[in-house]
Short mmCIF file of C-alpha atoms in Angstrom, two decimals:
data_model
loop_
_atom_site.label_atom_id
_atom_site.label_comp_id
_atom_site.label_asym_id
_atom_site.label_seq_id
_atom_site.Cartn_x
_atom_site.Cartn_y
_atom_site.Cartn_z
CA UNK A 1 0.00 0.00 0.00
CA UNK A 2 0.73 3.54 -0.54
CA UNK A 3 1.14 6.12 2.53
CA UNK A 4 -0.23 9.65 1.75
CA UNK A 5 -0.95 12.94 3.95
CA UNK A 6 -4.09 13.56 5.10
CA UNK A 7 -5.11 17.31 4.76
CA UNK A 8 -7.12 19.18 6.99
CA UNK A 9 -9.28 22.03 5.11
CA UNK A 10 -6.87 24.77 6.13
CA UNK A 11 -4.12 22.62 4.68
CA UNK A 12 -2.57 21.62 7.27
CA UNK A 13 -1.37 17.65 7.74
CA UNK A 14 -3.87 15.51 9.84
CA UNK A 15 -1.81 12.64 9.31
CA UNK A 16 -1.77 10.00 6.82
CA UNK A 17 -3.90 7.00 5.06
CA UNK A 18 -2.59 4.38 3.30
CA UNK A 19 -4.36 3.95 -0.18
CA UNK A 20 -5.30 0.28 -1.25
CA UNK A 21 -2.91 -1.24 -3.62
CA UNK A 22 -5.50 -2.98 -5.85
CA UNK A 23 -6.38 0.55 -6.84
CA UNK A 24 -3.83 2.87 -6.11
CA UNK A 25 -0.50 -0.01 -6.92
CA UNK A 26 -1.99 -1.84 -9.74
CA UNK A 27 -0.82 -3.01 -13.30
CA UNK A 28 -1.68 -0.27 -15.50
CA UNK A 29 -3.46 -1.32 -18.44
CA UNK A 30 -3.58 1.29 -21.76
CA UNK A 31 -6.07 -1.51 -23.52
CA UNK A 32 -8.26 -1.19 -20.83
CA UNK A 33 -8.17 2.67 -20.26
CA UNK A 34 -8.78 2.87 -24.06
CA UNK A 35 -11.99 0.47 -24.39
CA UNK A 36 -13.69 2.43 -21.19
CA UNK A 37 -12.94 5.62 -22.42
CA UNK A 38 -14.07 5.02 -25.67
CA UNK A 39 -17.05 3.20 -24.44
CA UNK A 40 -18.19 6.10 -22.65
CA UNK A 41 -18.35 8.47 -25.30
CA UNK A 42 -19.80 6.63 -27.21
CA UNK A 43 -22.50 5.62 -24.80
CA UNK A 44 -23.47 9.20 -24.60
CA UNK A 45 -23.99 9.63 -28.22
CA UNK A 46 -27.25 9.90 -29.23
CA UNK A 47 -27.39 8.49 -32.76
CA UNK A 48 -29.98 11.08 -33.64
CA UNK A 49 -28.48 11.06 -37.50
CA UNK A 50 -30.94 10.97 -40.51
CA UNK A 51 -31.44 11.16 -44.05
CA UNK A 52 -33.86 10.88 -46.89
CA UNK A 53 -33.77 8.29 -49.78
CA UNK A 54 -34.51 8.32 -53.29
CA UNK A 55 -37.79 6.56 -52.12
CA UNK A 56 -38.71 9.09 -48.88
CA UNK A 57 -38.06 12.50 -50.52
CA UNK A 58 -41.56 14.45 -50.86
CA UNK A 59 -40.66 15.00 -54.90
CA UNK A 60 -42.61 14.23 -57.94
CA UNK A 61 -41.43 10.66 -59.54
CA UNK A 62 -41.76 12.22 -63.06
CA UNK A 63 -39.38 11.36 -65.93
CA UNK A 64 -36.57 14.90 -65.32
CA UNK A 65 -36.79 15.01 -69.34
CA UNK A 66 -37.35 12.86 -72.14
CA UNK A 67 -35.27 9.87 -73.29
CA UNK A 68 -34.09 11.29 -76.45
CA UNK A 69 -33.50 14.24 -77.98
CA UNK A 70 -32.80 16.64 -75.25
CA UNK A 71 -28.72 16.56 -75.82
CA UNK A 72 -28.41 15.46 -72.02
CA UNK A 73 -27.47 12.33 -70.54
CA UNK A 74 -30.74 9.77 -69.92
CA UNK A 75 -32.16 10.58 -66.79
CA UNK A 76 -34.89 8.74 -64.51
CA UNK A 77 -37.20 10.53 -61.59
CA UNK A 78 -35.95 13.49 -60.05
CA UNK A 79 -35.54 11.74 -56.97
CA UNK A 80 -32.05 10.29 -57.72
CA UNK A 81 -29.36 11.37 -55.16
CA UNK A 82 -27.19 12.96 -58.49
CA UNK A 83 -29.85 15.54 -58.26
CA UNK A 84 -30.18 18.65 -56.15
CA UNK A 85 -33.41 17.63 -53.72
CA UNK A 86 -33.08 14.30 -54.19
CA UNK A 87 -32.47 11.67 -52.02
CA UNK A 88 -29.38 10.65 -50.37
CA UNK A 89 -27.64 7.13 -51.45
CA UNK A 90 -26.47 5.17 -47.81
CA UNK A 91 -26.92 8.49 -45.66
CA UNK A 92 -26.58 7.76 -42.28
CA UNK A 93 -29.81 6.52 -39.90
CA UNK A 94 -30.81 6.91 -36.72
CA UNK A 95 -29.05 4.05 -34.66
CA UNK A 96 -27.58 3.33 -31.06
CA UNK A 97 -23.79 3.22 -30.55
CA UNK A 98 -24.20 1.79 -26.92
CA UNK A 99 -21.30 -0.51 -25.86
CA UNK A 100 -20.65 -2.25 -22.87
CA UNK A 101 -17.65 -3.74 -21.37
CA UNK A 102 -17.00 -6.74 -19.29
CA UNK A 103 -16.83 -5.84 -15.39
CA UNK A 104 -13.36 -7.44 -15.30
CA UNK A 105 -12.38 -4.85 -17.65
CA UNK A 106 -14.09 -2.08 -15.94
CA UNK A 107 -12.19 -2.82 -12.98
CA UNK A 108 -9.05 -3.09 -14.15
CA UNK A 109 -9.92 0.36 -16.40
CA UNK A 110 -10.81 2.03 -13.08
CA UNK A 111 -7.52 0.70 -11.23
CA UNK A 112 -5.37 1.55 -14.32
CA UNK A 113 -6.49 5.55 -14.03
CA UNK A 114 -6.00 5.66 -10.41
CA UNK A 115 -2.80 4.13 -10.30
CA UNK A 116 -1.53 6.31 -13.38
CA UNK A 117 -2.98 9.42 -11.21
CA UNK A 118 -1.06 8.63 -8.17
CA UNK A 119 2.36 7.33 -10.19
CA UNK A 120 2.04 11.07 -11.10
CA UNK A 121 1.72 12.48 -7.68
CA UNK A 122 -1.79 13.84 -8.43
CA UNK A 123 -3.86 11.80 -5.89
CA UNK A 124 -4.73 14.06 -2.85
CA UNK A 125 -6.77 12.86 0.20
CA UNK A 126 -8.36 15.74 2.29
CA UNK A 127 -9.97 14.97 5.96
CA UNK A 128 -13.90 14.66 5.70
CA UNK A 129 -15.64 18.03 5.60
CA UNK A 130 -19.26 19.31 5.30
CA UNK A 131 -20.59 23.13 5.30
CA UNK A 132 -23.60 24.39 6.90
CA UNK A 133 -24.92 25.51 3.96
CA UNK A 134 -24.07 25.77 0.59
CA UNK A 135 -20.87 28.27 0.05
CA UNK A 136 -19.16 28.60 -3.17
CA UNK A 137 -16.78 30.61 -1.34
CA UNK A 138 -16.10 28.05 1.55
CA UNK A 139 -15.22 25.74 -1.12
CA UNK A 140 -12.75 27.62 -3.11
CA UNK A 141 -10.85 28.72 0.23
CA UNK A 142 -10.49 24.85 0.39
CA UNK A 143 -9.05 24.35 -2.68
CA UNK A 144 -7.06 27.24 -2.30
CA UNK A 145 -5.85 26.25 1.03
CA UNK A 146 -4.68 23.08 0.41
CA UNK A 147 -3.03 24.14 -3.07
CA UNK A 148 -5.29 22.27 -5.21
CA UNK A 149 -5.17 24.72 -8.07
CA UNK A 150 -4.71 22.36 -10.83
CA UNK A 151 -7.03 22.83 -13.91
CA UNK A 152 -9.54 20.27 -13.74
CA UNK A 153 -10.34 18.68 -10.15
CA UNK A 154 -12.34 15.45 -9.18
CA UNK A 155 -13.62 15.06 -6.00
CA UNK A 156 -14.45 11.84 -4.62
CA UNK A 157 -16.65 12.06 -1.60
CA UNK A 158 -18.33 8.75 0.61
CA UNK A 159 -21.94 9.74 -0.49
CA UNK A 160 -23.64 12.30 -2.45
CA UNK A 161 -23.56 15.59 -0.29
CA UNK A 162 -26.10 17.84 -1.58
CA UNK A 163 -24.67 20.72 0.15
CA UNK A 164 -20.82 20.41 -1.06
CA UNK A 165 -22.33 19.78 -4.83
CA UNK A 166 -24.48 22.65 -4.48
CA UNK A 167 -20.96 24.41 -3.37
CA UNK A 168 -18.77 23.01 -6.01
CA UNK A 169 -20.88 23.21 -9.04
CA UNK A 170 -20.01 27.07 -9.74
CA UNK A 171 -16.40 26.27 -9.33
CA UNK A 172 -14.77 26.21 -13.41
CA UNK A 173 -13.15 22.66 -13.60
CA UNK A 174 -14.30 21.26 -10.43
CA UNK A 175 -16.39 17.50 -10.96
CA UNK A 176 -18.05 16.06 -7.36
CA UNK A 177 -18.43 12.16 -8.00
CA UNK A 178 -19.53 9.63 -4.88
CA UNK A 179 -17.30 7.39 -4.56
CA UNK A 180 -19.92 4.42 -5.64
CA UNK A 181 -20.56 5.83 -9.52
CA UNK A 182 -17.15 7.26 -10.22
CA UNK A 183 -16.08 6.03 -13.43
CA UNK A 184 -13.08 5.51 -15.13
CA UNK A 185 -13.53 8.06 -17.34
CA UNK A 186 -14.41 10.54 -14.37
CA UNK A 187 -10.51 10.29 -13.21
CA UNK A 188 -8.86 9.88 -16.73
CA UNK A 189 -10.05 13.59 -17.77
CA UNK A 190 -8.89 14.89 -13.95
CA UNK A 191 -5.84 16.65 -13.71
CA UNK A 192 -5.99 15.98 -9.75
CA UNK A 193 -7.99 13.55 -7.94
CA UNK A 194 -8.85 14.45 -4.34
CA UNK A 195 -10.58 12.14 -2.27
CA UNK A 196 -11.79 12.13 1.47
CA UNK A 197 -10.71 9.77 3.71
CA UNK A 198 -13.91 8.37 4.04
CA UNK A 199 -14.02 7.90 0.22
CA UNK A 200 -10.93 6.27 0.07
CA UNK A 201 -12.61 3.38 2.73
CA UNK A 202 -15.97 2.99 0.81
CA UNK A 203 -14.10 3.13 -2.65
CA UNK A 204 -11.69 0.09 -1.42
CA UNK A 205 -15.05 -1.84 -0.26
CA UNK A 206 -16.83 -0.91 -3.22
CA UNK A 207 -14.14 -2.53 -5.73
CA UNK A 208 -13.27 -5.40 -3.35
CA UNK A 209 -16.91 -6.36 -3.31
CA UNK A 210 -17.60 -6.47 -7.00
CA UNK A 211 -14.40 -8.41 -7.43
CA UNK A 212 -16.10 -10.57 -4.66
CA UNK A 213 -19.28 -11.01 -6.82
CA UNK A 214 -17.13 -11.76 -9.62
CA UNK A 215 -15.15 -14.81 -8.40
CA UNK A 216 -18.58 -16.30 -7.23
CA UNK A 217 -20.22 -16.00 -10.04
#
């Protein structure tokens, strides 16, 4: 396992956690990261795509001109996709580019981007913290405080916390995930990833579960 700091929210050390090696230590895998990222965006296309053929355009299915004697090449309905207003010959359809991958590969896609994150020092873990209410302000002083400045920022909490993603959500490059439906794809676009040190507890149990389910099935 890997020993890290623990920050308090004025940035100052509240001692250390050791991050689970089958996340944080593991083989890194660049086919894996590759197949979950692309999976995802695809996944969130919509496939929304569409075009007319010679057969759907709203046109008349006259002859364009007579066989013969016009000078110009023979010509059928004015429906053909050579034509201006006509249809289109294999235009794209609506269709569904939903993938899926296996959860042995998810898991080794997940453990892949955390390890590369904290290979490159850009794994923080912050004590647990909650506001009163919901303060863009408090939460910048945070970041600020514990020198988090660093482009793009995903925070991994235990649970969803209404009050810290009503706080966060105004922040420019700031992403609030619980630690149960961050994804792969979540950390691989994060130039930091700061997690509490609750998270880092329920994220270990979360993976070590599934890989439970796994062997038993």
């Amino acid at each position: 396992m890997t020993s890290v700091d623990v920050l308090s929210i004025e940035g100052e050390k509240a001692g250390t956690v050791e991050l689970p090696a089958h996340l944080f230590d593991a083989k890194v895998s660049d086919y894996a990261l590759y197949r979950a990222v692309v999976a995802f965006e695809a996944n969130k296309r919509q496939g929304n795509a569409s075009t007319k053929t010679r057969a759907e355009v709203n046109r008349s299915g006259r002859k364009h001109h007579r066989q013969k004697g016009s000078g110009m090449a023979r010509r059928g309905t004015v429906t053909a996709p050579l034509l201006r207003g006509g249809g289109v010959a294999f235009g794209p359809k609506p269709r569904s580019y939903h993938t899926t991958l296996t959860k042995p590969l998810k898991r080794l896609a997940f453990s892949s981007a955390l390890s590369l994150k904290e290979r490159g020092k850009n794994v923080r873990v912050l004590d647990d913290f909650e506001f009163q209410e919901p303060s863009t302000k408090s939460f910048a002083g945070v970041i600020s405080a514990c020198g988090l400045e660093a482009g793009r920022i995903l925070f991994i909490t235990p649970q969803s916390v209404p009050v810290l993603v009503k706080s966060s959500r105004n922040i420019t490059g700031v992403t609030l995930r619980p630690a149960a439906t961050v994804c792969t794809y979540d950390v691989v676009s994060a130039d930091l990833v700061v997690l509490t040190r609750k998270a880092v507890d329920v994220l270990a149990e979360v993976h070590r579960r599934t890989a439970g389910e796994e062997s038993q099935g």
